[in-house]
Amino acid sequence: MAPNSRHHHIVTTTTYTLITLASTIIYMMAAATNGGKSMWQACLASAFRTALATTIVGSVTLLGPHSLKKLIELPSFSYVTVGIIILNDATFGDSLRGSWYALYATIQSMGPAMLSFWIIGPSRFTKETIAVAVALAAFVVALPGEITHFIAKRIALGQIVLLYVIAYINGARTQPLMHPLGVAASTALGVAACILALLFPSPRLACRQVKKNYKLLTQNTIKRVKLLMKAICEDDKASVFMSVSQANCFSTTKLLQIITHYQKGMRWERPQTKIFRSNCLYAVEKLKEVDITLRGMELALRSINSFPISMINEDMKHGLNSLMQQISLTIKETKHNLHGASLTVPEPSEKNITNFLHSLQTIPTTLQDLPFYFYLFCTKLLYMKSLAEPTPPSIQDQPTEKNGNPNLNSPEGNKENWANSFVTTLTSPKLMASYKCSLSLGLAVYLGLVYSKKDGFWAGLPVAVTYTSGREATFRVTNLKAQGTVLGTVYGVLISFVFERFLVLRFLSLFPWFLFTSFLQRSQMYGPAGGVSAAIGALLILGRENFGPPKEFAITRIVETFIGLSCSIFVDILFRPKRASTCAKVELSNSISTLVESIGSLSILHDSSKTKVEQNQKKLKGHVNKLKKFVVEAEAEPNFWFLPFHGACYNKLLESLSRLDDVLQLGSQALKFLQQEVQRCEACWKEHVNLIEGDIGHLKELICNSMKSFEEISKLKSLGFLEKELEKKKNTTSDVEVGKSTPKSSICMVSGLGEDGLEKTLGSYLQHSRNAVDHLYDDDDDVEDEKELKSQVVLSLSALGFCLSAIMKETMKIEEAIKELVQWENPSSVINLYEISCKLHSLHK
């Protein structure tokens, strides 16, 4: 070896070592920071792991033995593999999972490719045959749907692009065995670099991250408990709102998402984490239930009109403080139960800790007192939830599929079912996703090769490694990917120009870029799509050598990336003409429909409806989450020639639907106790429960009729369309009254009641509840158990009354939002929801 060359290798190796050492020091300093994990600490840790992984890849591909460098013929894909696996706060468990997915992807892509090389021969490939081969292979990879993880699919699709396109580029020089082995070796190097980077200098374990974030979760929950339980004793409303605002600063939503993210990697780390994982899942579920109860307490505080509350005396203040301390201790000690240890906190008798609630022996006479009773109901429920052990969902709770079809017995029915089944299969979401992936990748490869045969695979590679089977904000994500690619590429070109002769300094400049892209990934402006694209864009220029002038490569890659992303957009529009705003509109009607079912299933008499209520609540939560996703996507998509999306109105609807979901869950807890109490003494309750059930039924009918009207109106395309349909019906029927009138009894709106009507309707429920409590439970009875039972009945009936009141108020808010939305869609019309509902009723009758 020449002296200059030997000196260059020594300097390079020394510099790589210094890079790793410096990164390790920075990481250890960040890890030693006291308190929560700050943004800087998270970004430094991510940048360190990424820099270490790319250093390993760079050391092997640039400084390794010639035989190894010859085998790893595609170091660019090694970097891409690192980007797929490690550039998203990955843990050691995630790297092990990624290695398994990479092995699965390699087997899935290599077999068909090697077979086609031997049968057809690389010298016979053309641009057309390569595009078709890539499309067919991509269809097979994408076909399993959600069964195969997206990481496995992205690696497999990237390998497919490189296998076929490079075989076409090299032609007869392609070796049917060594070329696939080179792609597999490049993938293996990236995987190994990820594993080593997450293992040294100290393992980044998923279970450790879960424990750390669970500790933060319990701390935030305890702070919220203390703030919300102290707020009830404040002397003025301003102090109460200040406490509520402070409690909102300790939101647990983000921490729950982080824990859910890290739980996926826990099962890959150690066999003994199985017990820890199950205990952690149960503990997290418990804190989710606690969080819902805290939101109920917050709702009650916001609903109380004046402070201080006259019913709060010194005994109640002392009882609330003792209850707060006990709940805080119980929640604090749950983190010690993650490994199966028993709680060490002393568990006083429920009767002793909640004795102060026994003074509540009468149902409130006015609606203004209901929020306070609901607050006390939530505090007792919070205490019970903090002590309860969550149980995994039973098989009986899961929906079962019905087998068989009565029409299969007849030949006509059999043919019809086969035809319907065939059409349904062809248009199923799984196949549609496979069609999109296949066509977009094949088209990108073909157009990329038309533009540049030598660099044609750069058009297909961005499409392959960013594959997703679900919906996404196509234009926004594509824009972020393009911007990230340009940012990274331009940075790489500038650094290559400044340090043209110093490979080590070029590589050293990647660390600050990784730190910068870590911030980009966590920002709303770029997100994960833009941040990862920016990191890979710079890495592919600064982490390689002998790929030509950086400027030419940068221009070529930007153009090829633009071709690939344009193909992806074109195919996405071709297969999914439905805009996100349209999906949000449909999902809004589905959410309201499910809400009607949830409200309609509320009953004191029917304990058998418990499972139905829980299923409806899960359905409602699912629809609300989907609606939230579509709203975010619709706000990001361009309007073009369409009506702008009214995001503010949809966010109001989301807020009301989310609040109704919480209220229904808490109301079902009150119903659960009341159902048990009615069953315990059915004969005693018979007369009273029928009256109470009648009041609840009247309120449910009123609310559900309003919601059904909102559902129909939300489906309406436009008022002009409604008038045309009414005109058509007039012309085809002899009913001259179509669209003119509808019996008032069949159409009702909650807003038509007003405040007086609302108070009167709920007043009947309160009066019947008061009569039942006074008749069934003796005030002179000094038995503590009887007083406790009576107070629990009072709290449950009062809480149910507050829930019904809250549902009616949220229904009015939904009505206002629907009216605003219809006005937005029909700006030249005067909107009257009652008239529109009557017309829709006339049209459908």
Coordinates of N, CA and C in Angstrom, one line a residue, residues 23 129 141-143 161 190 194 215 272 318 345 353 357 371 374 436 482 493 523 617 670 712 769 774 785 813-814 825:
S23 N -19.6 11.5 20.0 CA -21.1 11.2 20.1 C -21.5 10.5 21.4
T129 N -40.3 -4.7 -19.9 CA -40.4 -5.9 -19.1 C -40.0 -5.7 -17.7
V141 N -45.9 -8.4 -3.0 CA -45.4 -8.0 -1.7 C -46.5 -7.2 -0.9
A142 N -47.3 -6.4 -1.6 CA -48.3 -5.6 -1.0 C -49.6 -6.3 -0.7
L143 N -49.8 -7.5 -1.3 CA -51.1 -8.2 -1.2 C -51.5 -8.6 0.2
V161 N -36.9 -3.1 -6.5 CA -36.4 -2.0 -7.5 C -35.0 -2.2 -7.8
G190 N -26.9 -2.9 6.7 CA -27.7 -1.8 7.3 C -28.4 -2.3 8.6
C194 N -27.8 -1.1 12.5 CA -28.8 -0.7 13.4 C -28.8 -1.4 14.8
K215 N -43.4 6.3 34.3 CA -43.1 7.0 35.5 C -43.6 8.5 35.3
Q272 N -38.1 -12.7 29.5 CA -38.7 -12.4 30.8 C -39.5 -11.1 30.8
H318 N -61.9 17.9 54.5 CA -61.0 16.9 55.0 C -61.1 15.6 54.3
V345 N -48.7 0.2 49.2 CA -49.4 1.2 49.9 C -50.5 0.6 50.7
I353 N -62.6 5.6 53.9 CA -62.0 6.7 53.1 C -63.1 7.5 52.4
L357 N -68.9 11.0 52.1 CA -69.9 11.1 51.1 C -71.3 10.6 51.6
P371 N -73.8 19.3 38.7 CA -72.4 19.2 38.5 C -71.6 18.8 39.7
F374 N -72.1 15.2 40.4 CA -71.3 14.4 39.4 C -69.8 14.5 39.7
K436 N -52.5 0.0 -6.3 CA -51.8 1.3 -6.2 C -50.3 1.1 -6.1
A482 N -40.6 15.7 -0.9 CA -39.8 16.4 -2.0 C -39.0 17.5 -1.3
V493 N -24.5 18.5 -1.3 CA -23.7 19.1 -2.4 C -22.8 20.2 -1.9
S523 N -41.2 18.2 14.2 CA -41.9 19.5 14.0 C -43.2 19.3 13.2
Q617 N -69.8 2.1 22.5 CA -68.8 3.0 22.9 C -67.5 2.8 22.2
A670 N -72.5 4.8 36.2 CA -73.6 5.1 37.1 C -74.8 4.1 36.8
E712 N -78.9 12.9 8.8 CA -79.4 13.0 7.5 C -78.9 14.3 6.8
S769 N -86.7 10.5 40.7 CA -85.6 9.9 41.4 C -85.6 10.3 42.9
D774 N -86.5 8.6 48.6 CA -87.2 8.9 49.9 C -88.1 7.7 50.3
D785 N -74.2 0.8 56.7 CA -74.3 0.2 55.4 C -75.5 0.8 54.6
K813 N -74.9 22.1 20.9 CA -73.7 22.6 20.2 C -73.5 21.9 18.9
I814 N -73.8 20.6 18.8 CA -73.7 19.9 17.5 C -74.6 20.5 16.5
E825 N -71.5 25.5 3.2 CA -71.7 24.8 2.0 C -72.7 25.4 1.1

